[in-house]
PDB file of C-alpha atoms in Angstrom:
ATOM      1  CA  MET E  22      -6.076  86.989  98.098  1.00 44.00           C
ATOM      2  CA  SER E  23      -9.129  86.902 100.267  1.00 45.00           C
ATOM      3  CA  ASP E  24     -10.467  83.393  99.659  1.00 56.00           C
ATOM      4  CA  ASN E  25      -8.798  81.805 102.723  1.00 60.00           C
ATOM      5  CA  LYS E  26      -6.628  79.534 100.592  1.00 73.00           C
ATOM      6  CA  GLU E  27      -2.938  79.068 101.218  1.00 81.00           C
ATOM      7  CA  TYR E  28      -0.686  79.812  98.256  1.00 84.00           C
ATOM      8  CA  ILE E  29       2.824  78.965  97.199  1.00 86.00           C
ATOM      9  CA  SER E  30       4.274  82.021  95.486  1.00 81.00           C
ATOM     10  CA  ARG E  31       7.038  82.298  92.934  1.00 79.00           C
ATOM     11  CA  SER E  32       8.463  85.651  91.998  1.00 78.00           C
ATOM     12  CA  GLU E  33       9.045  86.200  88.309  1.00 80.00           C
ATOM     13  CA  ALA E  34      10.589  89.178  86.500  1.00 88.00           C
ATOM     14  CA  ASP E  35       7.170  90.512  85.525  1.00 91.00           C
ATOM     15  CA  GLY E  36       5.173  89.632  88.650  1.00 91.00           C
ATOM     16  CA  SER E  37       4.381  86.607  90.756  1.00 88.00           C
ATOM     17  CA  ILE E  38       2.735  83.252  90.231  1.00 87.00           C
ATOM     18  CA  ASN E  39       0.570  81.979  93.088  1.00 89.00           C
ATOM     19  CA  ILE E  40      -0.479  78.337  93.179  1.00 92.00           C
ATOM     20  CA  SER E  41      -2.872  77.199  95.892  1.00 90.00           C
ATOM     21  CA  GLU E  42      -1.953  74.319  98.159  1.00 90.00           C
ATOM     22  CA  GLU E  43      -5.228  72.764  97.005  1.00 91.00           C
ATOM     23  CA  VAL E  44      -3.921  72.621  93.415  1.00 94.00           C
ATOM     24  CA  ILE E  45      -0.720  70.934  94.636  1.00 95.00           C
ATOM     25  CA  GLY E  46      -2.855  68.426  96.541  1.00 94.00           C
ATOM     26  CA  ILE E  47      -5.011  67.626  93.532  1.00 95.00           C
ATOM     27  CA  ILE E  48      -1.924  67.087  91.349  1.00 96.00           C
ATOM     28  CA  ALA E  49      -0.440  64.770  93.994  1.00 96.00           C
ATOM     29  CA  LEU E  50      -3.681  62.810  94.378  1.00 95.00           C
ATOM     30  CA  GLU E  51      -4.005  62.290  90.633  1.00 96.00           C
ATOM     31  CA  ALA E  52      -0.346  61.222  90.354  1.00 98.00           C
ATOM     32  CA  MET E  53      -0.612  58.624  93.086  1.00 96.00           C
ATOM     33  CA  SER E  54      -3.909  57.269  91.749  1.00 95.00           C
ATOM     34  CA  GLU E  55      -2.104  56.267  88.544  1.00 97.00           C
ATOM     35  CA  VAL E  56       0.436  54.062  90.361  1.00 98.00           C
ATOM     36  CA  GLU E  57      -0.069  50.305  90.148  1.00 98.00           C
ATOM     37  CA  GLY E  58      -0.901  48.900  93.575  1.00 97.00           C
ATOM     38  CA  PHE E  59      -2.458  52.125  94.870  1.00 97.00           C
ATOM     39  CA  GLY E  60      -5.463  51.049  96.920  1.00 95.00           C
ATOM     40  CA  GLY E  61      -6.954  54.447  97.633  1.00 92.00           C
ATOM     41  CA  ALA E  62      -6.300  57.525  99.687  1.00 92.00           C
ATOM     42  CA  SER E  63      -6.593  57.238 103.423  1.00 88.00           C
ATOM     43  CA  THR E  64      -7.484  59.799 106.044  1.00 75.00           C
ATOM     44  CA  THR E  65      -6.111  60.566 109.446  1.00 62.00           C
ATOM     45  CA  ILE E  66      -8.079  61.218 112.617  1.00 55.00           C
ATOM     46  CA  GLY E  67      -7.025  64.872 112.488  1.00 56.00           C
ATOM     47  CA  LYS E  68      -8.327  65.243 108.935  1.00 53.00           C
ATOM     48  CA  GLU E  69     -11.633  63.612 109.838  1.00 52.00           C
ATOM     49  CA  LEU E  70     -11.975  65.922 112.849  1.00 52.00           C
ATOM     50  CA  ALA E  71     -11.243  68.971 110.677  1.00 53.00           C
ATOM     51  CA  GLU E  72     -13.949  67.875 108.221  1.00 52.00           C
ATOM     52  CA  LEU E  73     -16.426  67.488 111.082  1.00 53.00           C
ATOM     53  CA  LEU E  74     -15.616  71.060 112.085  1.00 53.00           C
ATOM     54  CA  GLY E  75     -16.421  72.247 108.573  1.00 51.00           C
ATOM     55  CA  LYS E  76     -12.952  72.473 107.020  1.00 50.00           C
ATOM     56  CA  LYS E  77     -13.406  70.399 103.871  1.00 48.00           C
ATOM     57  CA  SER E  78     -10.497  69.318 101.729  1.00 51.00           C
ATOM     58  CA  ALA E  79     -10.638  68.638  98.011  1.00 49.00           C
ATOM     59  CA  PHE E  80      -7.827  66.142  98.335  1.00 63.00           C
ATOM     60  CA  LYS E  81      -8.435  63.340 100.810  1.00 80.00           C
ATOM     61  CA  GLY E  82      -5.211  61.616 101.767  1.00 90.00           C
ATOM     62  CA  ILE E  83      -2.857  64.499 100.958  1.00 93.00           C
ATOM     63  CA  ARG E  84      -1.427  67.144 103.267  1.00 92.00           C
ATOM     64  CA  VAL E  85       0.557  70.012 101.744  1.00 92.00           C
ATOM     65  CA  THR E  86       2.712  72.202 103.972  1.00 90.00           C
ATOM     66  CA  VAL E  87       5.172  74.978 103.311  1.00 86.00           C
ATOM     67  CA  ILE E  88       7.777  75.474 106.017  1.00 83.00           C
ATOM     68  CA  GLU E  89      10.299  78.273 105.551  1.00 80.00           C
ATOM     69  CA  GLY E  90       9.705  78.200 101.811  1.00 77.00           C
ATOM     70  CA  ASP E  91      10.106  74.424 101.488  1.00 86.00           C
ATOM     71  CA  LEU E  92       7.222  72.426  99.995  1.00 93.00           C
ATOM     72  CA  ASN E  93       6.449  69.196 101.837  1.00 95.00           C
ATOM     73  CA  ILE E  94       3.762  66.702 100.860  1.00 96.00           C
ATOM     74  CA  ASP E  95       2.404  63.905 103.032  1.00 95.00           C
ATOM     75  CA  ALA E  96       0.425  61.170 101.280  1.00 96.00           C
ATOM     76  CA  TYR E  97      -1.764  58.829 103.335  1.00 95.00           C
ATOM     77  CA  ILE E  98      -2.525  55.694 101.352  1.00 96.00           C
ATOM     78  CA  ASN E  99      -3.779  52.153 101.279  1.00 96.00           C
ATOM     79  CA  VAL E 100      -1.983  49.552  99.176  1.00 98.00           C
ATOM     80  CA  LYS E 101      -3.835  46.845  97.256  1.00 97.00           C
ATOM     81  CA  TYR E 102      -3.389  43.366  98.690  1.00 97.00           C
ATOM     82  CA  GLY E 103      -0.737  41.390  96.812  1.00 97.00           C
ATOM     83  CA  TYR E 104       1.472  44.377  95.933  1.00 98.00           C
ATOM     84  CA  ALA E 105       4.827  45.041  97.576  1.00 98.00           C
ATOM     85  CA  VAL E 106       4.139  47.756 100.137  1.00 98.00           C
ATOM     86  CA  THR E 107       7.525  49.501 100.070  1.00 98.00           C
ATOM     87  CA  LYS E 108       7.799  49.359  96.277  1.00 98.00           C
ATOM     88  CA  THR E 109       4.292  50.782  95.841  1.00 98.00           C
ATOM     89  CA  ALA E 110       5.001  53.534  98.385  1.00 98.00           C
ATOM     90  CA  LYS E 111       8.275  54.425  96.624  1.00 99.00           C
ATOM     91  CA  ASN E 112       6.534  54.522  93.229  1.00 99.00           C
ATOM     92  CA  ILE E 113       3.884  56.837  94.680  1.00 98.00           C
ATOM     93  CA  GLN E 114       6.583  59.043  96.190  1.00 98.00           C
ATOM     94  CA  ASP E 115       8.380  59.294  92.832  1.00 98.00           C
ATOM     95  CA  ALA E 116       5.133  59.961  90.939  1.00 99.00           C
ATOM     96  CA  ILE E 117       4.185  62.826  93.264  1.00 98.00           C
ATOM     97  CA  TYR E 118       7.649  64.415  93.058  1.00 97.00           C
ATOM     98  CA  LYS E 119       7.611  64.277  89.262  1.00 98.00           C
ATOM     99  CA  ALA E 120       4.024  65.439  88.724  1.00 98.00           C
ATOM    100  CA  VAL E 121       4.228  68.411  91.087  1.00 97.00           C
ATOM    101  CA  SER E 122       7.635  69.499  89.767  1.00 95.00           C
ATOM    102  CA  ASP E 123       6.665  69.081  86.101  1.00 96.00           C
ATOM    103  CA  MET E 124       3.282  70.791  86.382  1.00 96.00           C
ATOM    104  CA  THR E 125       4.218  73.689  88.667  1.00 93.00           C
ATOM    105  CA  GLY E 126       7.966  74.202  88.393  1.00 90.00           C
ATOM    106  CA  ILE E 127       8.085  74.156  92.191  1.00 89.00           C
ATOM    107  CA  THR E 128      10.803  72.127  93.878  1.00 89.00           C
ATOM    108  CA  VAL E 129       9.414  69.631  96.360  1.00 94.00           C
ATOM    109  CA  LYS E 130      11.624  69.180  99.420  1.00 96.00           C
ATOM    110  CA  ALA E 131       9.974  66.020 100.738  1.00 97.00           C
ATOM    111  CA  VAL E 132       7.218  63.561  99.909  1.00 98.00           C
ATOM    112  CA  ASN E 133       6.381  61.382 102.895  1.00 97.00           C
ATOM    113  CA  VAL E 134       4.208  58.358 102.153  1.00 97.00           C
ATOM    114  CA  HIS E 135       2.249  56.885 105.062  1.00 96.00           C
ATOM    115  CA  VAL E 136       0.766  53.441 104.413  1.00 96.00           C
ATOM    116  CA  ASN E 137      -2.320  53.238 106.628  1.00 95.00           C
ATOM    117  CA  GLY E 138      -3.902  50.052 105.350  1.00 95.00           C
ATOM    118  CA  ILE E 139      -4.380  47.313 102.800  1.00 96.00           C
ATOM    119  CA  THR E 140      -7.377  47.107 100.467  1.00 95.00           C
ATOM    120  CA  PHE E 141      -8.774  43.865  99.133  1.00 94.00           C
ATOM    121  CA  ASP E 142     -10.292  43.229  95.725  1.00 83.00           C
ATOM    122  CA  LYS E 143     -13.996  42.602  96.325  1.00 78.00           C
ATOM    123  CA  ASP E 144     -14.166  40.180  93.387  1.00 67.00           C
ATOM    124  CA  LYS E 145     -11.821  37.672  95.017  1.00 57.00           C
TER     125      LYS E 145
END
């Protein structure tokens, strides 16, 4: 695969299935965006620096890593003002686990949710 993407591979009896980390990130981003209290994806300084250097990501706020065959997902989020921070973060964690597992069949070892800020409703 020569497109410079990272893939998670599963061996099957009749070949292999390769799913890009980008696909995992998009699934995770969509899952967390459906959680009540989600106030948007956040970025980190490292991600912003990488984008300045030309490494664009289709999934702001999500980092997917595979370490020794284990899939780990880090979600960087903002929570809407008025919502319980830990409850919202836990709901996002659960939503990501379920969506990635259900859609890919890949077992997720860890989903780490990093709450970087609070967003306020502009209408209030």
